[in-house]
Amino acid sequence: MKPINDFVVLPFKQAFMSKNLVIVESPAKAKTIEGYLGKDFTVKSSYGHVRDLPRKGVAIDIEDNFKPVYEVSEDKKKLLKELQALSKKAEVIWLATDEDREGEAISWHLQEALKLKDQQVKRIVFSEITKKAILKAIESPRTVNIDLVNAQQARRVLDRLVGFELSPVLWKKVKPSLSAGRVQSVAVRIIVEREREIENFESTGSYRVSAIFNADGAELKAELPKRYKTIEEARAFLNDCTNASFSIDKLETKPSKKSPAAPFTTSTLQQEASRKLGFSVSQTMVVAQRLYESGKITYMRTDSVNLSDDALNAASAEISKSYGPEFAQRRSYTSKSKGAQEAHEAIRPSDMSAHSVTGERNDERLYDLIWKRTLASQMADAQLEKTTASIAISTNDEQLVARGEVIKFEGFLKVYLEGTDDENEDSTTKDMLPPMTEGQVLEMMSMNATERFTQHPARYTEASLVKRLEELGIGRPSTYAPTISTVQKRGYVVKEDRDGKERKYHFLNIEKGAVKEEVKTETTGTERSKLFPTDIGIVVNDFLVENFESILDYNFTASVEAQFDEIANGNLVWNDMIRDFYKPFHAKVEDTLENADRASGERILGEHPESGKVILVRIGRFGPMAQIGDAEDEDKQFASLLPEQSIGSITLEEVLDLFKLPRQLGQFEEKVVTAAIGRFGPYIRHDGKFVSIKEADGDSPYTITLERGIELIQEKRDKDAKAIIQIFDEDPEIRILEGRWGPYIKAGKANVKIPKDTDAAALSFDEVKHLIEEHEKNPPKRRRGAKK
């Protein structure tokens, strides 16, 4: 028998006769694998990491070569005992966690925590969960790759050190409870810098001329290739064309081709799922993980565009069978990603002949995208014929141009076409042109000149931010989704829709032999699911860039990723890499704590029209705020900015409005009625109760009258009365109410669930008390997913 990595591989039949424990990181993966192995194999899940750095404290012994101090979390102790009991009974423990660095680290932690001997342990990896792949992996096991583990440890230790040392700096110099991270802070910087590009962008207008002609009964659309900078130039050109004759001066036909895109990597899957399915980056990964763990696709965290020989052969066979052999063309691709691990495979279906899967709707949609992209990548080019018609104008030397294309052979377009993020993509028609000949006279049906404006750089979507991070070499497939989720959870970035603004533009057209002009209105700047930096995100970014420029430098962050790759390849000692980083970094932290000025993003807007006191906006302890009076003023006044307001754009008038609230409207039932704006929007307060003010109904906290306030209070009372199912004389504070999700018990501040199929109206007071007591004994727990 041939030894592999210091142990002997059992013959296949002998291995199956042994008592075998297989450990994977997720229960779904365990269930799939269990179905492929015989009764001699027990498959269990570790539910992610069994050990990790403690949540509190640095947990890294800096003096002892940056040794991390791991602990088993409380929720994993019982599981670990179960795995220990099973491992003692087993002859062989197969560690079958994912094939990336994180998966390797999980296997290493399992071996350490379970105190497994090397001769007991066999590490197996596979890129797809199919019977063939699992059995092949069992035939060729290896040991845990400590270089991959060290690369993961280096990332974990470095990120903990950066976060642990930078966050207190932000607490002292900006605002309590803030955090910073090596990759997340760079992601915020990218978004802040794009926002500043947009703020500094100056849009310029020009005039685009387009026309429609009658070509022997067929419609022909054309445009002037150049744009006029002024309305006078556009007007002069149209005037020239009012009585002109038009003819085809030149026809050019050229063959062209379009090639398919490479198979999916993590990054390109996230981008395309965003464009075509509207998925967020994290949603894409959740759905892809379900598909992987159920054996439908290969591993979903990869930056490789390679396909295995088996996959290439299967794709070719399926294309030939479904579309014909002329559609098949075997291709290989090279990754453009920095530091891509080409030994892995691209994301592809496990079975190329499975055109679809059944299951949750999103699973079906994402699988369809992956299947089409994979097959298209191994298909022939689409053959096109592009035609350009130049149209002469009898009264002007300029020429209009019509473009069209005809698909001569569909090739990969039969299956799939990649999407694009380019919001300014040329919209010139690519339809088929009607039959034409040179010299053919055309009849002008319409011609116009429309004022168009240059557009600012596009704000990032989650998907286009992933693309940018990948281009810069920042992060890896496993870190894109967590990074983008983190910057939003921290409140540094928001993903939201924003309505556009109205803009006027000039429109000129030829009508009855004369040029007519009018001013039209359009909506511009509408944003959908875009990433915007918050005020606190901008202030934190500016402070870190000023004081820790090297940490937020794009090249530095990319070079750190390259060093992790070197550690993974066994070419760099991880402790040395951390030491080289930490010494100058720690010194900079100490210097900044001692000498850097506080950062608040303060912006002075002017003076109060009555008191003459300075009015400014800044970041306060609880977020963006407005202030009347300077730092020395003992009678300063404060007001929080509204959610839609920003330190960078709020006006003096808008700040003055903030100080008009809360407004006392008067009294109702001998209690004061107040209008104000709170965390959840404008409201009326009366007798300790709150009633929402709906601005959609034309109401505003700044203008609402006492009479209208009383109307809203009474409407709320009527609505609440209809929701009351029971009130108990024994305790009026306990009520049964009709809620959004059905009847429930309201007991003080507690909301108590009523069992399904229970008649809420028939419940006695004693039964209700029993339900409340059970609720207090076993309060509902907030679900937390297993960390992987």
PDB file of N, CA, C and O in Angstrom, residues 462-502:
ATOM      1  N   GLU A 462     -24.616  46.835  -4.370  1.00  0.00           N
ATOM      2  CA  GLU A 462     -23.834  45.802  -3.679  1.00  0.00           C
ATOM      3  C   GLU A 462     -22.978  45.037  -4.686  1.00  0.00           C
ATOM      4  O   GLU A 462     -21.805  44.753  -4.440  1.00  0.00           O
ATOM      5  N   ALA A 463     -23.579  44.700  -5.828  1.00  0.00           N
ATOM      6  CA  ALA A 463     -22.868  43.891  -6.826  1.00  0.00           C
ATOM      7  C   ALA A 463     -21.699  44.654  -7.443  1.00  0.00           C
ATOM      8  O   ALA A 463     -20.607  44.104  -7.617  1.00  0.00           O
ATOM      9  N   SER A 464     -21.897  45.929  -7.782  1.00  0.00           N
ATOM     10  CA  SER A 464     -20.799  46.673  -8.410  1.00  0.00           C
ATOM     11  C   SER A 464     -19.697  46.989  -7.391  1.00  0.00           C
ATOM     12  O   SER A 464     -18.532  47.142  -7.752  1.00  0.00           O
ATOM     13  N   LEU A 465     -20.054  47.047  -6.094  1.00  0.00           N
ATOM     14  CA  LEU A 465     -19.018  47.209  -5.064  1.00  0.00           C
ATOM     15  C   LEU A 465     -18.174  45.936  -4.963  1.00  0.00           C
ATOM     16  O   LEU A 465     -16.947  46.012  -4.822  1.00  0.00           O
ATOM     17  N   VAL A 466     -18.803  44.780  -5.055  1.00  0.00           N
ATOM     18  CA  VAL A 466     -18.050  43.511  -5.076  1.00  0.00           C
ATOM     19  C   VAL A 466     -17.068  43.519  -6.243  1.00  0.00           C
ATOM     20  O   VAL A 466     -15.894  43.153  -6.099  1.00  0.00           O
ATOM     21  N   LYS A 467     -17.542  43.962  -7.404  1.00  0.00           N
ATOM     22  CA  LYS A 467     -16.685  44.022  -8.593  1.00  0.00           C
ATOM     23  C   LYS A 467     -15.485  44.931  -8.349  1.00  0.00           C
ATOM     24  O   LYS A 467     -14.350  44.599  -8.705  1.00  0.00           O
ATOM     25  N   ARG A 468     -15.725  46.079  -7.717  1.00  0.00           N
ATOM     26  CA  ARG A 468     -14.640  47.025  -7.446  1.00  0.00           C
ATOM     27  C   ARG A 468     -13.648  46.449  -6.435  1.00  0.00           C
ATOM     28  O   ARG A 468     -12.429  46.585  -6.605  1.00  0.00           O
ATOM     29  N   LEU A 469     -14.142  45.816  -5.382  1.00  0.00           N
ATOM     30  CA  LEU A 469     -13.261  45.190  -4.395  1.00  0.00           C
ATOM     31  C   LEU A 469     -12.382  44.136  -5.055  1.00  0.00           C
ATOM     32  O   LEU A 469     -11.184  44.041  -4.778  1.00  0.00           O
ATOM     33  N   GLU A 470     -12.983  43.359  -5.955  1.00  0.00           N
ATOM     34  CA  GLU A 470     -12.233  42.314  -6.646  1.00  0.00           C
ATOM     35  C   GLU A 470     -11.168  42.925  -7.561  1.00  0.00           C
ATOM     36  O   GLU A 470     -10.034  42.450  -7.612  1.00  0.00           O
ATOM     37  N   GLU A 471     -11.532  43.999  -8.269  1.00  0.00           N
ATOM     38  CA  GLU A 471     -10.563  44.670  -9.151  1.00  0.00           C
ATOM     39  C   GLU A 471      -9.356  45.182  -8.374  1.00  0.00           C
ATOM     40  O   GLU A 471      -8.221  45.137  -8.861  1.00  0.00           O
ATOM     41  N   LEU A 472      -9.605  45.655  -7.157  1.00  0.00           N
ATOM     42  CA  LEU A 472      -8.529  46.213  -6.329  1.00  0.00           C
ATOM     43  C   LEU A 472      -7.763  45.129  -5.575  1.00  0.00           C
ATOM     44  O   LEU A 472      -6.759  45.427  -4.927  1.00  0.00           O
ATOM     45  N   GLY A 473      -8.253  43.880  -5.651  1.00  0.00           N
ATOM     46  CA  GLY A 473      -7.585  42.792  -4.937  1.00  0.00           C
ATOM     47  C   GLY A 473      -7.841  42.827  -3.450  1.00  0.00           C
ATOM     48  O   GLY A 473      -7.050  42.334  -2.647  1.00  0.00           O
ATOM     49  N   ILE A 474      -8.989  43.421  -3.047  1.00  0.00           N
ATOM     50  CA  ILE A 474      -9.323  43.561  -1.628  1.00  0.00           C
ATOM     51  C   ILE A 474     -10.346  42.495  -1.250  1.00  0.00           C
ATOM     52  O   ILE A 474     -11.432  42.432  -1.831  1.00  0.00           O
ATOM     53  N   GLY A 475     -10.007  41.669  -0.264  1.00  0.00           N
ATOM     54  CA  GLY A 475     -10.922  40.613   0.147  1.00  0.00           C
ATOM     55  C   GLY A 475     -10.825  39.404  -0.765  1.00  0.00           C
ATOM     56  O   GLY A 475     -10.061  39.386  -1.735  1.00  0.00           O
ATOM     57  N   ARG A 476     -11.583  38.387  -0.433  1.00  0.00           N
ATOM     58  CA  ARG A 476     -11.623  37.137  -1.175  1.00  0.00           C
ATOM     59  C   ARG A 476     -13.076  36.678  -1.281  1.00  0.00           C
ATOM     60  O   ARG A 476     -13.948  37.250  -0.635  1.00  0.00           O
ATOM     61  N   PRO A 477     -13.362  35.658  -2.077  1.00  0.00           N
ATOM     62  CA  PRO A 477     -14.760  35.238  -2.257  1.00  0.00           C
ATOM     63  C   PRO A 477     -15.541  35.058  -0.953  1.00  0.00           C
ATOM     64  O   PRO A 477     -16.725  35.371  -0.893  1.00  0.00           O
ATOM     65  N   SER A 478     -14.854  34.590   0.089  1.00  0.00           N
ATOM     66  CA  SER A 478     -15.556  34.341   1.359  1.00  0.00           C
ATOM     67  C   SER A 478     -15.841  35.627   2.130  1.00  0.00           C
ATOM     68  O   SER A 478     -16.629  35.612   3.079  1.00  0.00           O
ATOM     69  N   THR A 479     -15.206  36.749   1.762  1.00  0.00           N
ATOM     70  CA  THR A 479     -15.334  37.976   2.565  1.00  0.00           C
ATOM     71  C   THR A 479     -16.226  39.044   1.941  1.00  0.00           C
ATOM     72  O   THR A 479     -16.607  39.991   2.624  1.00  0.00           O
ATOM     73  N   TYR A 480     -16.561  38.932   0.646  1.00  0.00           N
ATOM     74  CA  TYR A 480     -17.335  40.002  -0.004  1.00  0.00           C
ATOM     75  C   TYR A 480     -18.675  40.244   0.691  1.00  0.00           C
ATOM     76  O   TYR A 480     -19.004  41.370   1.078  1.00  0.00           O
ATOM     77  N   ALA A 481     -19.480  39.184   0.829  1.00  0.00           N
ATOM     78  CA  ALA A 481     -20.823  39.344   1.407  1.00  0.00           C
ATOM     79  C   ALA A 481     -20.762  39.818   2.861  1.00  0.00           C
ATOM     80  O   ALA A 481     -21.475  40.766   3.224  1.00  0.00           O
ATOM     81  N   PRO A 482     -19.917  39.203   3.737  1.00  0.00           N
ATOM     82  CA  PRO A 482     -19.853  39.699   5.116  1.00  0.00           C
ATOM     83  C   PRO A 482     -19.404  41.155   5.221  1.00  0.00           C
ATOM     84  O   PRO A 482     -19.923  41.902   6.048  1.00  0.00           O
ATOM     85  N   THR A 483     -18.469  41.565   4.363  1.00  0.00           N
ATOM     86  CA  THR A 483     -17.989  42.957   4.403  1.00  0.00           C
ATOM     87  C   THR A 483     -19.125  43.923   4.092  1.00  0.00           C
ATOM     88  O   THR A 483     -19.332  44.929   4.797  1.00  0.00           O
ATOM     89  N   ILE A 484     -19.883  43.628   3.039  1.00  0.00           N
ATOM     90  CA  ILE A 484     -20.958  44.537   2.625  1.00  0.00           C
ATOM     91  C   ILE A 484     -22.083  44.547   3.657  1.00  0.00           C
ATOM     92  O   ILE A 484     -22.690  45.591   3.917  1.00  0.00           O
ATOM     93  N   SER A 485     -22.360  43.405   4.283  1.00  0.00           N
ATOM     94  CA  SER A 485     -23.371  43.362   5.354  1.00  0.00           C
ATOM     95  C   SER A 485     -22.895  44.160   6.563  1.00  0.00           C
ATOM     96  O   SER A 485     -23.679  44.909   7.167  1.00  0.00           O
ATOM     97  N   THR A 486     -21.622  44.034   6.909  1.00  0.00           N
ATOM     98  CA  THR A 486     -21.087  44.693   8.103  1.00  0.00           C
ATOM     99  C   THR A 486     -21.149  46.209   8.009  1.00  0.00           C
ATOM    100  O   THR A 486     -21.569  46.881   8.954  1.00  0.00           O
ATOM    101  N   VAL A 487     -20.753  46.782   6.869  1.00  0.00           N
ATOM    102  CA  VAL A 487     -20.736  48.253   6.770  1.00  0.00           C
ATOM    103  C   VAL A 487     -22.150  48.823   6.859  1.00  0.00           C
ATOM    104  O   VAL A 487     -22.337  49.968   7.280  1.00  0.00           O
ATOM    105  N   GLN A 488     -23.153  48.009   6.480  1.00  0.00           N
ATOM    106  CA  GLN A 488     -24.536  48.465   6.619  1.00  0.00           C
ATOM    107  C   GLN A 488     -25.027  48.307   8.056  1.00  0.00           C
ATOM    108  O   GLN A 488     -25.687  49.197   8.598  1.00  0.00           O
ATOM    109  N   LYS A 489     -24.681  47.181   8.693  1.00  0.00           N
ATOM    110  CA  LYS A 489     -25.085  46.975  10.085  1.00  0.00           C
ATOM    111  C   LYS A 489     -24.463  48.012  11.007  1.00  0.00           C
ATOM    112  O   LYS A 489     -25.074  48.431  11.993  1.00  0.00           O
ATOM    113  N   ARG A 490     -23.240  48.430  10.704  1.00  0.00           N
ATOM    114  CA  ARG A 490     -22.549  49.421  11.548  1.00  0.00           C
ATOM    115  C   ARG A 490     -23.126  50.829  11.368  1.00  0.00           C
ATOM    116  O   ARG A 490     -22.793  51.746  12.122  1.00  0.00           O
ATOM    117  N   GLY A 491     -23.954  51.015  10.354  1.00  0.00           N
ATOM    118  CA  GLY A 491     -24.541  52.335  10.134  1.00  0.00           C
ATOM    119  C   GLY A 491     -23.647  53.275   9.361  1.00  0.00           C
ATOM    120  O   GLY A 491     -23.898  54.484   9.303  1.00  0.00           O
ATOM    121  N   TYR A 492     -22.571  52.758   8.728  1.00  0.00           N
ATOM    122  CA  TYR A 492     -21.685  53.598   7.936  1.00  0.00           C
ATOM    123  C   TYR A 492     -22.195  53.780   6.514  1.00  0.00           C
ATOM    124  O   TYR A 492     -21.843  54.745   5.832  1.00  0.00           O
ATOM    125  N   VAL A 493     -23.001  52.840   6.070  1.00  0.00           N
ATOM    126  CA  VAL A 493     -23.539  52.854   4.705  1.00  0.00           C
ATOM    127  C   VAL A 493     -24.997  52.420   4.768  1.00  0.00           C
ATOM    128  O   VAL A 493     -25.357  51.570   5.583  1.00  0.00           O
ATOM    129  N   VAL A 494     -25.828  53.015   3.928  1.00  0.00           N
ATOM    130  CA  VAL A 494     -27.219  52.567   3.811  1.00  0.00           C
ATOM    131  C   VAL A 494     -27.497  52.170   2.364  1.00  0.00           C
ATOM    132  O   VAL A 494     -26.956  52.776   1.435  1.00  0.00           O
ATOM    133  N   LYS A 495     -28.300  51.146   2.218  1.00  0.00           N
ATOM    134  CA  LYS A 495     -28.770  50.760   0.883  1.00  0.00           C
ATOM    135  C   LYS A 495     -30.223  51.174   0.796  1.00  0.00           C
ATOM    136  O   LYS A 495     -31.053  50.709   1.574  1.00  0.00           O
ATOM    137  N   GLU A 496     -30.538  52.053  -0.158  1.00  0.00           N
ATOM    138  CA  GLU A 496     -31.913  52.540  -0.230  1.00  0.00           C
ATOM    139  C   GLU A 496     -32.251  53.085  -1.606  1.00  0.00           C
ATOM    140  O   GLU A 496     -31.368  53.278  -2.460  1.00  0.00           O
ATOM    141  N   ASP A 497     -33.543  53.303  -1.793  1.00  0.00           N
ATOM    142  CA  ASP A 497     -34.045  53.965  -2.992  1.00  0.00           C
ATOM    143  C   ASP A 497     -34.161  55.459  -2.693  1.00  0.00           C
ATOM    144  O   ASP A 497     -34.513  55.841  -1.570  1.00  0.00           O
ATOM    145  N   ARG A 498     -33.869  56.281  -3.690  1.00  0.00           N
ATOM    146  CA  ARG A 498     -34.088  57.719  -3.534  1.00  0.00           C
ATOM    147  C   ARG A 498     -34.733  58.257  -4.792  1.00  0.00           C
ATOM    148  O   ARG A 498     -34.328  57.905  -5.906  1.00  0.00           O
ATOM    149  N   ASP A 499     -35.741  59.071  -4.579  1.00  0.00           N
ATOM    150  CA  ASP A 499     -36.458  59.634  -5.714  1.00  0.00           C
ATOM    151  C   ASP A 499     -35.602  60.676  -6.418  1.00  0.00           C
ATOM    152  O   ASP A 499     -34.770  61.352  -5.796  1.00  0.00           O
ATOM    153  N   GLY A 500     -35.833  60.799  -7.726  1.00  0.00           N
ATOM    154  CA  GLY A 500     -35.108  61.799  -8.498  1.00  0.00           C
ATOM    155  C   GLY A 500     -35.728  63.179  -8.355  1.00  0.00           C
ATOM    156  O   GLY A 500     -36.718  63.366  -7.645  1.00  0.00           O
ATOM    157  N   LYS A 501     -35.134  64.142  -9.041  1.00  0.00           N
ATOM    158  CA  LYS A 501     -35.637  65.518  -9.019  1.00  0.00           C
ATOM    159  C   LYS A 501     -36.056  65.925 -10.426  1.00  0.00           C
ATOM    160  O   LYS A 501     -35.535  65.408 -11.415  1.00  0.00           O
ATOM    161  N   GLU A 502     -36.968  66.856 -10.472  1.00  0.00           N
ATOM    162  CA  GLU A 502     -37.416  67.341 -11.780  1.00  0.00           C
ATOM    163  C   GLU A 502     -36.354  68.249 -12.395  1.00  0.00           C
ATOM    164  O   GLU A 502     -35.696  69.019 -11.700  1.00  0.00           O
TER     165      GLU A 502
END
